[in-house]
PDB file of C-alpha atoms in Angstrom:
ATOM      1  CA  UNK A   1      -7.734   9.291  19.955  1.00  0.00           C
ATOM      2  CA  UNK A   2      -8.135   9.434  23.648  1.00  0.00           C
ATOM      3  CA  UNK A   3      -7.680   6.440  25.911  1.00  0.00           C
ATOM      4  CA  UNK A   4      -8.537   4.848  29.157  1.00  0.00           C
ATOM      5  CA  UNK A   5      -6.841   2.311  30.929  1.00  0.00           C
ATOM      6  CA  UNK A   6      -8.354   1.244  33.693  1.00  0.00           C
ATOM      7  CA  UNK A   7      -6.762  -0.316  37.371  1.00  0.00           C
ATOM      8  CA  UNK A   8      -7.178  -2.780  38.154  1.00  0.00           C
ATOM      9  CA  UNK A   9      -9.037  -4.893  35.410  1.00  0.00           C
ATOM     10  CA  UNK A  10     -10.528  -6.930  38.556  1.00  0.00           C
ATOM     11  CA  UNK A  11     -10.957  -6.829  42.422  1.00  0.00           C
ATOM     12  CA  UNK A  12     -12.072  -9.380  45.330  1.00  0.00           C
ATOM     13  CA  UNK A  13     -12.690  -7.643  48.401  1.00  0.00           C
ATOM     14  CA  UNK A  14     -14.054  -9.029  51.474  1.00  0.00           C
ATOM     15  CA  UNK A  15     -17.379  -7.151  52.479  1.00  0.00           C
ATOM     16  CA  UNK A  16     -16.689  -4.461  54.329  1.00  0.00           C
ATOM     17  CA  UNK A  17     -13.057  -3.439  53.429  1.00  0.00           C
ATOM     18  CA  UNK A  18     -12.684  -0.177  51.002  1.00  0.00           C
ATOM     19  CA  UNK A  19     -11.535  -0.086  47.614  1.00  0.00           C
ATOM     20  CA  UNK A  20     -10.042   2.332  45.190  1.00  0.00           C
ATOM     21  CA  UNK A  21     -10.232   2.004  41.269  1.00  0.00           C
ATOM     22  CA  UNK A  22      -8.271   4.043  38.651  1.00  0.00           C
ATOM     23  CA  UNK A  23      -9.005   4.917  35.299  1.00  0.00           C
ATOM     24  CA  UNK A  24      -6.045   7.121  33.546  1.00  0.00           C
ATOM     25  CA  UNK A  25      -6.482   8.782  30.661  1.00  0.00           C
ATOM     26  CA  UNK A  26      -3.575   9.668  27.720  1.00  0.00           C
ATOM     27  CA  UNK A  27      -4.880  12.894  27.443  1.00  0.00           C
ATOM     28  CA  UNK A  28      -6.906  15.424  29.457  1.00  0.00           C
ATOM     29  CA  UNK A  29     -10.324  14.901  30.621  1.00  0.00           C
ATOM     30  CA  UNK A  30     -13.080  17.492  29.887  1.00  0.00           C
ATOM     31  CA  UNK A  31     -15.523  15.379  31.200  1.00  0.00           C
ATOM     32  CA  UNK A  32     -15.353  12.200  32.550  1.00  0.00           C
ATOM     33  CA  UNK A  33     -18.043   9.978  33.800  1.00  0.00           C
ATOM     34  CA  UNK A  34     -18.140   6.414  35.991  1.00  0.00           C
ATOM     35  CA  UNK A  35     -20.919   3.843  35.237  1.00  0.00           C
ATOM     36  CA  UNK A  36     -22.033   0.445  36.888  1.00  0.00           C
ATOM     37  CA  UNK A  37     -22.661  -2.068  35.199  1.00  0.00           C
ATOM     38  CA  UNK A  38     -24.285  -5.596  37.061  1.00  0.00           C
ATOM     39  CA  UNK A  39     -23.461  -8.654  35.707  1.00  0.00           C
ATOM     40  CA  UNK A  40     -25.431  -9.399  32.363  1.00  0.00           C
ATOM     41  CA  UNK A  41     -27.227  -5.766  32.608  1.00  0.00           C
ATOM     42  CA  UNK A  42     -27.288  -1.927  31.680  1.00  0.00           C
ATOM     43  CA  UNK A  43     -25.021   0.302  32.809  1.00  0.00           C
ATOM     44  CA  UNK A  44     -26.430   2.975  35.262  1.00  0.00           C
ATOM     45  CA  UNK A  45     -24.497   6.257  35.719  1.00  0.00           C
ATOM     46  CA  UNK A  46     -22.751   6.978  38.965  1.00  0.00           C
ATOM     47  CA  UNK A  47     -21.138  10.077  38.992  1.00  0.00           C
ATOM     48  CA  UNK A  48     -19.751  13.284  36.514  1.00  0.00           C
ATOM     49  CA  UNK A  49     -16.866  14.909  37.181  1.00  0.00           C
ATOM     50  CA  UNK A  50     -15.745  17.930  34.797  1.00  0.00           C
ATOM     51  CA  UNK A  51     -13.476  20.341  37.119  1.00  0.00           C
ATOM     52  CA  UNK A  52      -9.608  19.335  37.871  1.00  0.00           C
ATOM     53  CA  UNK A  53      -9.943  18.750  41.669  1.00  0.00           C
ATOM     54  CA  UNK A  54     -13.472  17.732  41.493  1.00  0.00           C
ATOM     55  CA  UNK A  55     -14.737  15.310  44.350  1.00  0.00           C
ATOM     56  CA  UNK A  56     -18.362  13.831  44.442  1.00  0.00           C
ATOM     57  CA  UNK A  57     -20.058  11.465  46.556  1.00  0.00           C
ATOM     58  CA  UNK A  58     -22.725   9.117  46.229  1.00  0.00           C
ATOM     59  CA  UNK A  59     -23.618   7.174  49.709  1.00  0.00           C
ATOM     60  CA  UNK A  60     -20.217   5.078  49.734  1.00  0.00           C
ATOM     61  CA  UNK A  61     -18.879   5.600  46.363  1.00  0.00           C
ATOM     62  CA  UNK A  62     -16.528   9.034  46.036  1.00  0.00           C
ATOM     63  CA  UNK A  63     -15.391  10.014  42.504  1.00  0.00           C
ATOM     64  CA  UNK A  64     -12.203  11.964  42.326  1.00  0.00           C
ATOM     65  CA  UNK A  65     -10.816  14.156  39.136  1.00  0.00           C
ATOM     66  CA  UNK A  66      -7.115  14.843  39.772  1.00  0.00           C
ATOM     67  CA  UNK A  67      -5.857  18.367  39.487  1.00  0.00           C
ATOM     68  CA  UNK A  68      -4.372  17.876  35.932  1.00  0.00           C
ATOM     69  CA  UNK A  69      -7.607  15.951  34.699  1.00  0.00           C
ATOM     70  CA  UNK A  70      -5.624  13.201  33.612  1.00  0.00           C
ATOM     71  CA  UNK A  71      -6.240  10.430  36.512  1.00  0.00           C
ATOM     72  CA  UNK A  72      -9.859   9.661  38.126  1.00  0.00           C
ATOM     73  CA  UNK A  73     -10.542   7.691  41.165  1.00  0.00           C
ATOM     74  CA  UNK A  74     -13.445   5.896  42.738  1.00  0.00           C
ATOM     75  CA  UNK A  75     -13.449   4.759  46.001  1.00  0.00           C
ATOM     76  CA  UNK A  76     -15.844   1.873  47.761  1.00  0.00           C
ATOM     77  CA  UNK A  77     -15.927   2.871  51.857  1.00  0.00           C
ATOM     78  CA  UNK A  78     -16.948  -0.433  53.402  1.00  0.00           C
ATOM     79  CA  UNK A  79     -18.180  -2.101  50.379  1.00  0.00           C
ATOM     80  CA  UNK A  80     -21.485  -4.566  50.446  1.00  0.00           C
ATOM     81  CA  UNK A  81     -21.957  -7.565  48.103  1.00  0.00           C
ATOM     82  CA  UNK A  82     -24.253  -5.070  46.521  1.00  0.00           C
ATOM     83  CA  UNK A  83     -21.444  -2.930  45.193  1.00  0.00           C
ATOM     84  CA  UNK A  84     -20.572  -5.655  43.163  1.00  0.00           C
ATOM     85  CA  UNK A  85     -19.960  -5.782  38.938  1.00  0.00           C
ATOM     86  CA  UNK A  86     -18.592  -3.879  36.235  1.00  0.00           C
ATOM     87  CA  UNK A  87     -17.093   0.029  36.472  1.00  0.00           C
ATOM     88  CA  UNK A  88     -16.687   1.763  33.476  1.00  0.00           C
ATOM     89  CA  UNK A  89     -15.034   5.196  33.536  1.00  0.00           C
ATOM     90  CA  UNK A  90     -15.964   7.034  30.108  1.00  0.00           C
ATOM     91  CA  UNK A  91     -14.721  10.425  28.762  1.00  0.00           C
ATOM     92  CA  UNK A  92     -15.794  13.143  26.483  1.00  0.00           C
ATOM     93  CA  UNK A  93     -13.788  12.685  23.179  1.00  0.00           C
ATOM     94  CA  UNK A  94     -14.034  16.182  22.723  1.00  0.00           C
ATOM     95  CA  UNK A  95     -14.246  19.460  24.592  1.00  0.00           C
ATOM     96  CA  UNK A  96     -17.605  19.116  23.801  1.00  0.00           C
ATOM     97  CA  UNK A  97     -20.487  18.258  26.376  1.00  0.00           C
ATOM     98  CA  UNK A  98     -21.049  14.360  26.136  1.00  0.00           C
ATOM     99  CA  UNK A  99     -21.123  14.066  22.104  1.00  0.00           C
ATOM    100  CA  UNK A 100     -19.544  11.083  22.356  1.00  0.00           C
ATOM    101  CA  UNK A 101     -17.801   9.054  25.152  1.00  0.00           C
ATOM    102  CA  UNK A 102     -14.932   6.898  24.780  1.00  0.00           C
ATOM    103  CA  UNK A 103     -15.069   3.986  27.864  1.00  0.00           C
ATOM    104  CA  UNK A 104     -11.997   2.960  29.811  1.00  0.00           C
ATOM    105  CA  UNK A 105     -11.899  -1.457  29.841  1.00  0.00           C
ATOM    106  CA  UNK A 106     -13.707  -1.625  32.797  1.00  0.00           C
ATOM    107  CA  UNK A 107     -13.183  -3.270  36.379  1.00  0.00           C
ATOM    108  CA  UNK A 108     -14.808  -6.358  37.761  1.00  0.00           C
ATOM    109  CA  UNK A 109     -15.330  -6.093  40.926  1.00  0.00           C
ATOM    110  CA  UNK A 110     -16.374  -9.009  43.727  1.00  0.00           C
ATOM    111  CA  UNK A 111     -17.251  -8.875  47.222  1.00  0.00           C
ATOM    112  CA  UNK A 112     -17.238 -11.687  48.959  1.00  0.00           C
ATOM    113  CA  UNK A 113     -20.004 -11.601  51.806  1.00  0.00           C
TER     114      UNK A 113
ATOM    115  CA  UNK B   1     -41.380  -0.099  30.810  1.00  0.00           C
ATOM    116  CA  UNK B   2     -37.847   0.795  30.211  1.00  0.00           C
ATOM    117  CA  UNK B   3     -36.858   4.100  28.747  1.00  0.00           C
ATOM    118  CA  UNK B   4     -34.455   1.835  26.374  1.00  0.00           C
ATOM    119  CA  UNK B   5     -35.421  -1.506  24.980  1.00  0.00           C
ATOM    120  CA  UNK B   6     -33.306  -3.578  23.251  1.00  0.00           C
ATOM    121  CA  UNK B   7     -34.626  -6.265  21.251  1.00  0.00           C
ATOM    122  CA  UNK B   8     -34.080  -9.540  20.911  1.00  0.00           C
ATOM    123  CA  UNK B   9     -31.985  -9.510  24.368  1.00  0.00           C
ATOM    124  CA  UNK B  10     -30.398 -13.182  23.319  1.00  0.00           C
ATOM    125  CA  UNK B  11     -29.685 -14.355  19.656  1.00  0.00           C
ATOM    126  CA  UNK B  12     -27.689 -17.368  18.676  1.00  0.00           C
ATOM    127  CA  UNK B  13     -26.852 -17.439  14.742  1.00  0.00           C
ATOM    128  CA  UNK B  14     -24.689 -18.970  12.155  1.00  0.00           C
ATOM    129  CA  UNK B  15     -21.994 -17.450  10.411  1.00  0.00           C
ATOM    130  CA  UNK B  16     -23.478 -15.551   7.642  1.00  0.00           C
ATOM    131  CA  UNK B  17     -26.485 -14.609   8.390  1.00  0.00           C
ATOM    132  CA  UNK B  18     -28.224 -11.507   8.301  1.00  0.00           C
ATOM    133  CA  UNK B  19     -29.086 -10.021  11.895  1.00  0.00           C
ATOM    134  CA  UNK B  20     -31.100  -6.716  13.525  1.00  0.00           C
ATOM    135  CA  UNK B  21     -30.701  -5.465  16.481  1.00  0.00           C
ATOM    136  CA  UNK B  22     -33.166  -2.978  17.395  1.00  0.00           C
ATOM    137  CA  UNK B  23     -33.589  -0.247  19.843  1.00  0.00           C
ATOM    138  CA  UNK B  24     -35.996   1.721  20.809  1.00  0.00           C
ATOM    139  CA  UNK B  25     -36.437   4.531  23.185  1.00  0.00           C
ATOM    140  CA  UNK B  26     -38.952   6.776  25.022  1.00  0.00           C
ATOM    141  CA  UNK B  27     -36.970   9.399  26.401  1.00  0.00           C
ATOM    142  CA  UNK B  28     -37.311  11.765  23.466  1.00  0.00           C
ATOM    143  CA  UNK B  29     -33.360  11.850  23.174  1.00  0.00           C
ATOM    144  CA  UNK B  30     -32.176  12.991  19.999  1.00  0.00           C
ATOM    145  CA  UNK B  31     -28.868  11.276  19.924  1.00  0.00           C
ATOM    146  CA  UNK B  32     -29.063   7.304  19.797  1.00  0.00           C
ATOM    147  CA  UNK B  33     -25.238   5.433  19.689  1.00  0.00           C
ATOM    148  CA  UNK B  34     -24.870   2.143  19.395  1.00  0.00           C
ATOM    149  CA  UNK B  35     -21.558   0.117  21.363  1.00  0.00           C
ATOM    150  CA  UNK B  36     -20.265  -3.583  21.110  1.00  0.00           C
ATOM    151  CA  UNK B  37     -18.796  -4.812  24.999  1.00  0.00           C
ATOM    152  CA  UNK B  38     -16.133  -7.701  24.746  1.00  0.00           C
ATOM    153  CA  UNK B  39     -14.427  -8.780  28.444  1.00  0.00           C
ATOM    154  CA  UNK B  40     -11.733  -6.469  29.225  1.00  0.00           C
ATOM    155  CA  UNK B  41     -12.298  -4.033  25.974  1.00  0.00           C
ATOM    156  CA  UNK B  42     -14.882  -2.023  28.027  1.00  0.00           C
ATOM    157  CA  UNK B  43     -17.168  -0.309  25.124  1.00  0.00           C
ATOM    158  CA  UNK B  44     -16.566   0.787  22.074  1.00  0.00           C
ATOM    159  CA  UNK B  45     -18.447   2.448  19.726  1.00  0.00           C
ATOM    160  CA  UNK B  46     -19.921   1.594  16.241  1.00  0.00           C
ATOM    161  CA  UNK B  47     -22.300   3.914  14.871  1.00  0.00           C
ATOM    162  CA  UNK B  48     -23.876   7.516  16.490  1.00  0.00           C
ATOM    163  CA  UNK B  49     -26.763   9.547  15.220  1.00  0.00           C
ATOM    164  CA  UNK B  50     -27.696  12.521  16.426  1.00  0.00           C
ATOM    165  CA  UNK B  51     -30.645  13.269  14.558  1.00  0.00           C
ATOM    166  CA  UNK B  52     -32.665  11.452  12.002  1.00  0.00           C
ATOM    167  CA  UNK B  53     -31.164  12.341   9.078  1.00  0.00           C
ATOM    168  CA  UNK B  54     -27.420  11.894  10.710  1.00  0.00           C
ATOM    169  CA  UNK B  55     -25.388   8.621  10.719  1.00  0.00           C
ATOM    170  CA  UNK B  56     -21.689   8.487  11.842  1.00  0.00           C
ATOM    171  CA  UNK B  57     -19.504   5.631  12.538  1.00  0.00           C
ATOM    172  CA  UNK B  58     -17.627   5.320  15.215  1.00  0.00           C
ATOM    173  CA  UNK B  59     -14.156   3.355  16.282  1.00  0.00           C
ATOM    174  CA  UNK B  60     -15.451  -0.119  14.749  1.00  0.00           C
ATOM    175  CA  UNK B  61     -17.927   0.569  12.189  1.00  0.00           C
ATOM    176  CA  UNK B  62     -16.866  -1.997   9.612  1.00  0.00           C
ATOM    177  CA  UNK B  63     -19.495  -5.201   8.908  1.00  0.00           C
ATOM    178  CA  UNK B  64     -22.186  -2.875  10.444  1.00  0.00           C
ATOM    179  CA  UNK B  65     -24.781  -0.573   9.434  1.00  0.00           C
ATOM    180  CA  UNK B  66     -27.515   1.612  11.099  1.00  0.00           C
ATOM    181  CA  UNK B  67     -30.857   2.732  10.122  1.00  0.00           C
ATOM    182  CA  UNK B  68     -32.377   5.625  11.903  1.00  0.00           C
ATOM    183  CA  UNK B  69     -36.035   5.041  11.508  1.00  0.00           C
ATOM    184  CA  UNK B  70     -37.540   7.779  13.744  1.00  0.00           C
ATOM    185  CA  UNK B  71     -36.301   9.712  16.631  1.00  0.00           C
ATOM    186  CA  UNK B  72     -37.026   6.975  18.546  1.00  0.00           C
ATOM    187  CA  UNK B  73     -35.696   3.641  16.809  1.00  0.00           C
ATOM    188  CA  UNK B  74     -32.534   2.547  15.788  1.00  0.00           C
ATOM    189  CA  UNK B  75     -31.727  -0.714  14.974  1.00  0.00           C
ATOM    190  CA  UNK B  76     -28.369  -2.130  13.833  1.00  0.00           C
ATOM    191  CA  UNK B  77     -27.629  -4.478  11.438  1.00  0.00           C
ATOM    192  CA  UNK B  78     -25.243  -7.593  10.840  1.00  0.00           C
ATOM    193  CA  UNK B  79     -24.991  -8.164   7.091  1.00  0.00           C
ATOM    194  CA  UNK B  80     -23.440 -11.085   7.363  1.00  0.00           C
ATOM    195  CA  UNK B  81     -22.617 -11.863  10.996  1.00  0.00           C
ATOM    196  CA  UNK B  82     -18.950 -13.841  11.490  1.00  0.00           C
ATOM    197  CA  UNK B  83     -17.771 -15.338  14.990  1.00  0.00           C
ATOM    198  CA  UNK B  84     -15.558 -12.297  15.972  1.00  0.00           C
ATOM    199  CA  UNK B  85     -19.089 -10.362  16.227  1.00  0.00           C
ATOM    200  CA  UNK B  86     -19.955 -12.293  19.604  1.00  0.00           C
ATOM    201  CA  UNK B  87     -20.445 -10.053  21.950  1.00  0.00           C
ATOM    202  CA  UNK B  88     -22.408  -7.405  23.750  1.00  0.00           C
ATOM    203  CA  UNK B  89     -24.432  -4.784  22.335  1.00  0.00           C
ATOM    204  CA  UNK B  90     -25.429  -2.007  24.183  1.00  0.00           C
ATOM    205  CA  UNK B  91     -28.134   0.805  22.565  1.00  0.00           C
ATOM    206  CA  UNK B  92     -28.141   4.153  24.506  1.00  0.00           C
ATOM    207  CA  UNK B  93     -29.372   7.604  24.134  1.00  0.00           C
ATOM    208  CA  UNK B  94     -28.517  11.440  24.940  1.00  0.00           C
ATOM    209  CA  UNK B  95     -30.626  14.667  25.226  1.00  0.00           C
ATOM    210  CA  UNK B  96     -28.758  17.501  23.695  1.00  0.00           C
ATOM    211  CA  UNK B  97     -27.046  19.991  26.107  1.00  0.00           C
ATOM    212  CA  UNK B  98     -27.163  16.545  28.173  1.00  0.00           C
ATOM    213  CA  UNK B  99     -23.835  14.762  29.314  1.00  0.00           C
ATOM    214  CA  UNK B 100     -25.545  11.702  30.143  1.00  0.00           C
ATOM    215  CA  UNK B 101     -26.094   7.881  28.494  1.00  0.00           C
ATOM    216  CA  UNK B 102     -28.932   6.186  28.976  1.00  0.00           C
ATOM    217  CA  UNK B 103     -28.599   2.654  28.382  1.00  0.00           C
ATOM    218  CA  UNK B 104     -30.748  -0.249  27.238  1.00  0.00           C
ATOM    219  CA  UNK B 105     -30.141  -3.938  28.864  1.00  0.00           C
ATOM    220  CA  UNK B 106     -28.005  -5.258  25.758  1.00  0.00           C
ATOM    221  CA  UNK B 107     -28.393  -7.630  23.511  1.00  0.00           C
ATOM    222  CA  UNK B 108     -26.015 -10.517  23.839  1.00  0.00           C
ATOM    223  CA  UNK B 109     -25.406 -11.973  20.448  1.00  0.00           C
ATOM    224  CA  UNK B 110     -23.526 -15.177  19.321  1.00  0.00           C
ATOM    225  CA  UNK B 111     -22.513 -16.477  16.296  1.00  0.00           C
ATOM    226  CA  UNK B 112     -21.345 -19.772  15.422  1.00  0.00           C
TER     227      UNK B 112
END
């Protein structure tokens, strides 16, 4: 089965600074996705990426699907208390649009104002 | 209203009891999956359905079961809850030819 590990499990930032967070997988991604979650809440979707190379933006938050589609990145450009909670990365099990998704541990992230 | 509601969003039980979770949704998604949360485990998945009459478990589908009452409802069930099933649920859905989860709030369960 495929598997996520994600980098680091949690992050205190001062507001303001950037941040990068990993999520690896053990095999290649067809799809993979990142999702927010805020403390005791939902998660909302951020972001899809699907082609090796891929790069997409959302005002401060840039998702980035390495060339080999094993290794995603997001990265927080001057991050805002608002930024903070929980990132999930999640990935197609199969090469097979969104069927299922298999989710990464997550990252906690604080920003200290 | 939300386009997935989870109810009861907090329950506190004993061990052995006999819980439902139930979910319910207004996006007129065919697939509904239901995922536990536990701190630094991110998600993982109990049971899918992708239609009414389909059921599938997932990674952790032991001391659960599902019940696909309409497109729009599924609720998941405890049979006899122990401690080790504190934790976070999370309902969410999926259109088909969709790659996206919509989620519902949770519903943060505790047994003692």
């Amino acid at each position: 089965s495929q598997e996520l590990e994600q980098s680091p499990q949690s992050l205190i930032v001062q507001e303001g600074k950037n941040l990068t967070i990993n999520c690896t997988s053990s095999k290649t991604l067809y799809g993979l996705y990142w999702y927010k979650q805020k403390y005791g809440e939902g998660l909302i979707f951020l972001m899809m990426l699907q082609k090796g190379g891929e790069e997409k933006s959302h005002e401060k938050i840039t998702a980035k699907l390495d060339e080999k589609k094993q290794q995603s990145s997001l990265h927080i450009t001057a991050s805002q208390p608002s930024h903070a909670g929980i990132y999930l990365c999640g990935a197609d099990t199969y090469n097979n649009a969104g069927n299922m998704l298999t989710f990464g541990g997550g990252t906690r992230l604080m920003v200290k104002p | 209203d939300a386009d997935v509601t989870q109810t009861p969003r907090n329950r506190i039980t004993k061990t052995g009891k006999r819980i439902m979770l139930e979910c319910s949704q207004t996006k007129g998604h065919d697939r509904m999956y239901w995922y536990r949360q536990d701190p630094g485990l991110g998600l993982r998945l109990i049971y899918y359905s992708f239609d009414v009459k389909d059921i599938n478990k997932g990674e952790i589908s032991d001391g659960y079961s599902v019940s696909r009452q309409a497109q729009a409802k599924f609720s998941l069930s405890l049979e006899s809850a122990i401690p080790n099933q504190t934790a976070l649920y999370f309902c969410a859905t999926m259109g088909s030819g969709a790659n996206v989860l919509t989620f519902g709030a949770g519903s943060r369960l505790t047994v003692l």
